[in-house]
PDB file of C-alpha atoms and ligand atoms in Angstrom:
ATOM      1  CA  UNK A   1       9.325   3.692 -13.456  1.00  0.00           C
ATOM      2  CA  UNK A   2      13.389   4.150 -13.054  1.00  0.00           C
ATOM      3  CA  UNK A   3      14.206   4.309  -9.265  1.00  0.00           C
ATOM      4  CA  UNK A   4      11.350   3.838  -7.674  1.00  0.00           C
ATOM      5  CA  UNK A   5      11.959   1.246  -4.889  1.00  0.00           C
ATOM      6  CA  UNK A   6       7.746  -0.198  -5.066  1.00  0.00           C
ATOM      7  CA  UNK A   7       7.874  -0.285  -9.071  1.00  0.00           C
ATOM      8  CA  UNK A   8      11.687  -2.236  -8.156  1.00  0.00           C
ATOM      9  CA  UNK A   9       9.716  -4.714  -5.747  1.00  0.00           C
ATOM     10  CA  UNK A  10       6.837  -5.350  -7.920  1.00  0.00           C
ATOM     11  CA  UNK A  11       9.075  -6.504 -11.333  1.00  0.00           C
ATOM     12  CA  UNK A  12      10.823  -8.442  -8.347  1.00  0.00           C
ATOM     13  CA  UNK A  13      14.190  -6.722  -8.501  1.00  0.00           C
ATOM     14  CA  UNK A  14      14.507  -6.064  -4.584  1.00  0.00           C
ATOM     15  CA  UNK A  15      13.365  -9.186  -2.882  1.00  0.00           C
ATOM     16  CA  UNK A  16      10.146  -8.986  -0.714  1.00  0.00           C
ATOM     17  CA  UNK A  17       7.881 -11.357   0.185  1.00  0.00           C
ATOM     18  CA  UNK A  18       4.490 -11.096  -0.683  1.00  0.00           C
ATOM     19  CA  UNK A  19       1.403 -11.164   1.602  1.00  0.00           C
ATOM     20  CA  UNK A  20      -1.116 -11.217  -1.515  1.00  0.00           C
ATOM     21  CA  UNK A  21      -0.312 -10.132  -4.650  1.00  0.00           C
ATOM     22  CA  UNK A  22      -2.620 -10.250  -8.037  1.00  0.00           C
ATOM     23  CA  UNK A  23      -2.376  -8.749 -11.110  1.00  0.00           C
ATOM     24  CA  UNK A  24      -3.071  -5.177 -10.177  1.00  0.00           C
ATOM     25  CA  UNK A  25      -1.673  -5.024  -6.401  1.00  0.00           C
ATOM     26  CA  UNK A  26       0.688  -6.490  -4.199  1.00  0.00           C
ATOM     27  CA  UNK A  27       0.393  -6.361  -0.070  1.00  0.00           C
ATOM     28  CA  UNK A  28       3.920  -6.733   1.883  1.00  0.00           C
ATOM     29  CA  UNK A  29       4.860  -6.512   5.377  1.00  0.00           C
ATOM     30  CA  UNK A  30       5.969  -2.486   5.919  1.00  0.00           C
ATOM     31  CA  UNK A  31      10.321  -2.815   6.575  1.00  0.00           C
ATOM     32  CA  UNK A  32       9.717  -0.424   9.680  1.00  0.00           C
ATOM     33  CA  UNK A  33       6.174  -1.535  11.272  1.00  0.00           C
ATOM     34  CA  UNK A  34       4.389   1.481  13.074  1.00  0.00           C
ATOM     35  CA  UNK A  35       1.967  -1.214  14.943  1.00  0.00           C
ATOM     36  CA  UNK A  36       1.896  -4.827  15.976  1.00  0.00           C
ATOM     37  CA  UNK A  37       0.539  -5.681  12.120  1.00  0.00           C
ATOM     38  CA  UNK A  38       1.502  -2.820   9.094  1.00  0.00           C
ATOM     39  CA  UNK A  39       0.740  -3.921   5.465  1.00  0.00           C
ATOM     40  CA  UNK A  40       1.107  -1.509   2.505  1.00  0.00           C
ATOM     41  CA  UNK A  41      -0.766  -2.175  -0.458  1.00  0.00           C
ATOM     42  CA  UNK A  42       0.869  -0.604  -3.454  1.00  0.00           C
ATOM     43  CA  UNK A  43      -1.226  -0.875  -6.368  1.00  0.00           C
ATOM     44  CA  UNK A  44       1.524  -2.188  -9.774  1.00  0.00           C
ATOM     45  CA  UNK A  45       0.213   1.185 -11.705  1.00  0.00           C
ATOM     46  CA  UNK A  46       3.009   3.537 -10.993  1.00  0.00           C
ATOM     47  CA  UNK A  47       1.561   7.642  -9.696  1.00  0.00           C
ATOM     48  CA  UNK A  48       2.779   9.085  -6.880  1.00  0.00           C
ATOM     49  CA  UNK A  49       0.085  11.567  -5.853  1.00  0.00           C
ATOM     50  CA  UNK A  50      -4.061  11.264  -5.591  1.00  0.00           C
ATOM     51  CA  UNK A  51      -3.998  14.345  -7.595  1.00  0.00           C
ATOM     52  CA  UNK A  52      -2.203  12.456 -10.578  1.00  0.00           C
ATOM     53  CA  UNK A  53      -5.219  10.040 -11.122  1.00  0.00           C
ATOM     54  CA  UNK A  54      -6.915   9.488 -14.668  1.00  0.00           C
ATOM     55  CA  UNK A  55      -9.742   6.847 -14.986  1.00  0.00           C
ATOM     56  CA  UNK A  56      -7.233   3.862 -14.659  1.00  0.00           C
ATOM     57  CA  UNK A  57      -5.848   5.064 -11.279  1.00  0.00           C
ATOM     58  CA  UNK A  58      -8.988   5.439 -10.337  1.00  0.00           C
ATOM     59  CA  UNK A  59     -10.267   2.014 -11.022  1.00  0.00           C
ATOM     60  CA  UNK A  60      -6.946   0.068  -9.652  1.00  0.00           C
ATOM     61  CA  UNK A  61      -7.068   2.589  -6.510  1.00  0.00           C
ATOM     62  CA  UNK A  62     -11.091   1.677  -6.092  1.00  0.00           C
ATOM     63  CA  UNK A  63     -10.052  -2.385  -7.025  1.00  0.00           C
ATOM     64  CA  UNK A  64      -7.236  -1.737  -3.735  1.00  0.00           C
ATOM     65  CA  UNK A  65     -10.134  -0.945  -1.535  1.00  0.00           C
ATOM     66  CA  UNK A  66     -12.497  -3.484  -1.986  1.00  0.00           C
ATOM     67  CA  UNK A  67      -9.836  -6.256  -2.236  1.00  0.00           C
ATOM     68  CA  UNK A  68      -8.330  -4.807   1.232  1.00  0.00           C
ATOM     69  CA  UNK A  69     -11.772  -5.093   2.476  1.00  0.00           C
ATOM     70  CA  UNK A  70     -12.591  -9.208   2.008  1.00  0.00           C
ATOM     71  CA  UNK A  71      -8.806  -9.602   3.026  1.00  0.00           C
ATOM     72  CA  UNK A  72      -9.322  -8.313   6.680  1.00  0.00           C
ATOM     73  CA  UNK A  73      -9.644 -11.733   8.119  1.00  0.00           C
ATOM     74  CA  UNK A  74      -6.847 -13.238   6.158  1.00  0.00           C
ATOM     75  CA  UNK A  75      -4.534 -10.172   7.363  1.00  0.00           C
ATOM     76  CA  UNK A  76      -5.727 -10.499  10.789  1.00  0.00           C
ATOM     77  CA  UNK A  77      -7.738  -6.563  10.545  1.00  0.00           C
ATOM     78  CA  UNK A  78     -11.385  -7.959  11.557  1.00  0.00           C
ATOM     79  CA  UNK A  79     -11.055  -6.146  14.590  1.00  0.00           C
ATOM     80  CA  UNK A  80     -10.303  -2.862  12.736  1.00  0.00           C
ATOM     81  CA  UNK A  81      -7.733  -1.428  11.486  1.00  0.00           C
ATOM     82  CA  UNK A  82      -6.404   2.005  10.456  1.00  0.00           C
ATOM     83  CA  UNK A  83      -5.844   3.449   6.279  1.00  0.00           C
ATOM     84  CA  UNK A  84      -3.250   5.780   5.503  1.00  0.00           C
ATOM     85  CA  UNK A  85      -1.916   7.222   2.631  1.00  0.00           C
ATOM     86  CA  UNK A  86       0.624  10.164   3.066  1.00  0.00           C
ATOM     87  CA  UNK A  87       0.612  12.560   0.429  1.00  0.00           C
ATOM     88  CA  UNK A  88       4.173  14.717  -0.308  1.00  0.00           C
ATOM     89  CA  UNK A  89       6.232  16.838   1.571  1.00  0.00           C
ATOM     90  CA  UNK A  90       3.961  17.459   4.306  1.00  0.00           C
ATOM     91  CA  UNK A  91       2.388  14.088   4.138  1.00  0.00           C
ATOM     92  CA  UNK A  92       5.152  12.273   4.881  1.00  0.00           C
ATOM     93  CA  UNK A  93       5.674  10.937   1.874  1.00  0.00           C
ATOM     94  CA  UNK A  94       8.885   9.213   1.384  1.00  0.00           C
ATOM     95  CA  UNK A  95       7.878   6.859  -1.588  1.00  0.00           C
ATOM     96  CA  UNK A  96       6.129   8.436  -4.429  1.00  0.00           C
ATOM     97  CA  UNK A  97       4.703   5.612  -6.062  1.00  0.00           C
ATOM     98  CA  UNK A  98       1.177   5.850  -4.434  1.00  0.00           C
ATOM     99  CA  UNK A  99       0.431   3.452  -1.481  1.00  0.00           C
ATOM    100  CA  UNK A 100      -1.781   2.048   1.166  1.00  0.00           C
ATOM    101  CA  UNK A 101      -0.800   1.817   4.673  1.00  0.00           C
ATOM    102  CA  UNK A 102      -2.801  -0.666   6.907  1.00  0.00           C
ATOM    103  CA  UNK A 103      -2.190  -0.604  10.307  1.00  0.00           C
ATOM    104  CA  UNK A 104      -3.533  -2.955  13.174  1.00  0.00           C
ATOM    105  CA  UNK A 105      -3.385  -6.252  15.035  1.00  0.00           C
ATOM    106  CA  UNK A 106      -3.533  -3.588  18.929  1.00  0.00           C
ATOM    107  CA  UNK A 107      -5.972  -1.111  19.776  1.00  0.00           C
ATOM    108  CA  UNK A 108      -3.929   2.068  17.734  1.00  0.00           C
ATOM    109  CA  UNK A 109      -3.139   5.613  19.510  1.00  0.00           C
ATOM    110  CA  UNK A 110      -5.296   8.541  18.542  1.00  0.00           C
ATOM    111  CA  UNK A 111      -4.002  11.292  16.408  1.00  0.00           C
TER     112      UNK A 111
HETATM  113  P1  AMP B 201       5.507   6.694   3.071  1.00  0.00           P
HETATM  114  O1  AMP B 201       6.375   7.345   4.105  1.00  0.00           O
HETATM  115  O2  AMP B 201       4.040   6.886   3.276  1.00  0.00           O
HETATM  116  O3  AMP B 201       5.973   7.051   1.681  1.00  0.00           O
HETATM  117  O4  AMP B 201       5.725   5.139   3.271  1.00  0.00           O
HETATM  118  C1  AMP B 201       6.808   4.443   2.768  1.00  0.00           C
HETATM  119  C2  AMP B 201       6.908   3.205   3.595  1.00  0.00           C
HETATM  120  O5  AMP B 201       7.654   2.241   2.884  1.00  0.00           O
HETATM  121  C3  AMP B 201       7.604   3.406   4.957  1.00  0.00           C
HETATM  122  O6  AMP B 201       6.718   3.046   6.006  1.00  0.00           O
HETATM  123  C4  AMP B 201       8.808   2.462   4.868  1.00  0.00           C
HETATM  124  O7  AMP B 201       9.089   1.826   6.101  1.00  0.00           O
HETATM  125  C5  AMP B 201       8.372   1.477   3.814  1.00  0.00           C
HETATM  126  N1  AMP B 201       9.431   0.813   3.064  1.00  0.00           N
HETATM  127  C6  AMP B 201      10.505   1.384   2.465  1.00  0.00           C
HETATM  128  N2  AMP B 201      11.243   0.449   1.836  1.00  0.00           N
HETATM  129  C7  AMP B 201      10.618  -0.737   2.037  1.00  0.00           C
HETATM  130  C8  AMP B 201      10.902  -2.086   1.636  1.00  0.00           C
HETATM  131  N3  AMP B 201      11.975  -2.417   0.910  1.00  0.00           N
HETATM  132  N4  AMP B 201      10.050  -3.062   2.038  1.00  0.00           N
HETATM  133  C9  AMP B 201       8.961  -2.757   2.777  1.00  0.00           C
HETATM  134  N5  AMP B 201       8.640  -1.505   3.170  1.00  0.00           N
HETATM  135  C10 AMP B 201       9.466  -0.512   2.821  1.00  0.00           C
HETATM  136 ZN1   ZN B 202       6.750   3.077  -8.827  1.00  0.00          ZN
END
């Protein structure tokens, strides 16, 4: 997808270095980190929105989750960790290519 910065990172045009990557998703360290550890997963299917998933999306997106899940120790998240994903305008949302924010490694604020 032209101009999106996570489709630019995954074909390797902006450098970034990977925490995992496979063929379906990569995990990198977020630029700005909101807490002591803050991953994103960003799956390599391009959608911006949860609303835009077909079948496919579905399956990477449900793929995401489980590989997240036996990764926790390797991304130092076994003592818990928090999931975001911001969703447009009001979300937050500055990239629209759909991702995962993880967010640990300290005991996180409450809402
Ligand atoms: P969101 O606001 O949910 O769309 O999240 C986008 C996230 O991408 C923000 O937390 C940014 O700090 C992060 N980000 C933007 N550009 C980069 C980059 N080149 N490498 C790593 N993280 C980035
Ligand atoms: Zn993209």
């Amino acid at each position: 997808m032209e101009n999106c910065i996570f489709c630019k990172i995954i074909a390797g045009e902006i450098p970034s270095p990977r925490v995992y990557e496979d063929d379906k998703m990569i995990i990198i360290n977020d630029i700005e980190p909101k807490a002591k550890l803050h991953y994103l997963c960003i799956p390599k299917t391009h959608f911006a929105l949860l609303s835009e998933m077909g079948e496919r999306e579905a399956e990477v997106l449900k793929y995401c989750f489980e590989k997240i899940a036996s990764l926790e120790e390797t991304l130092g998240l076994q003592e818990g960790y928090r999931v975001i994903i911001n969703q447009g305008e009001n979300g937050g949302q500055t990239v629209r290519h759909l991702h995962i924010h993880l967010l640990g490694g300290e005991v996180l604020g409450g809402f």
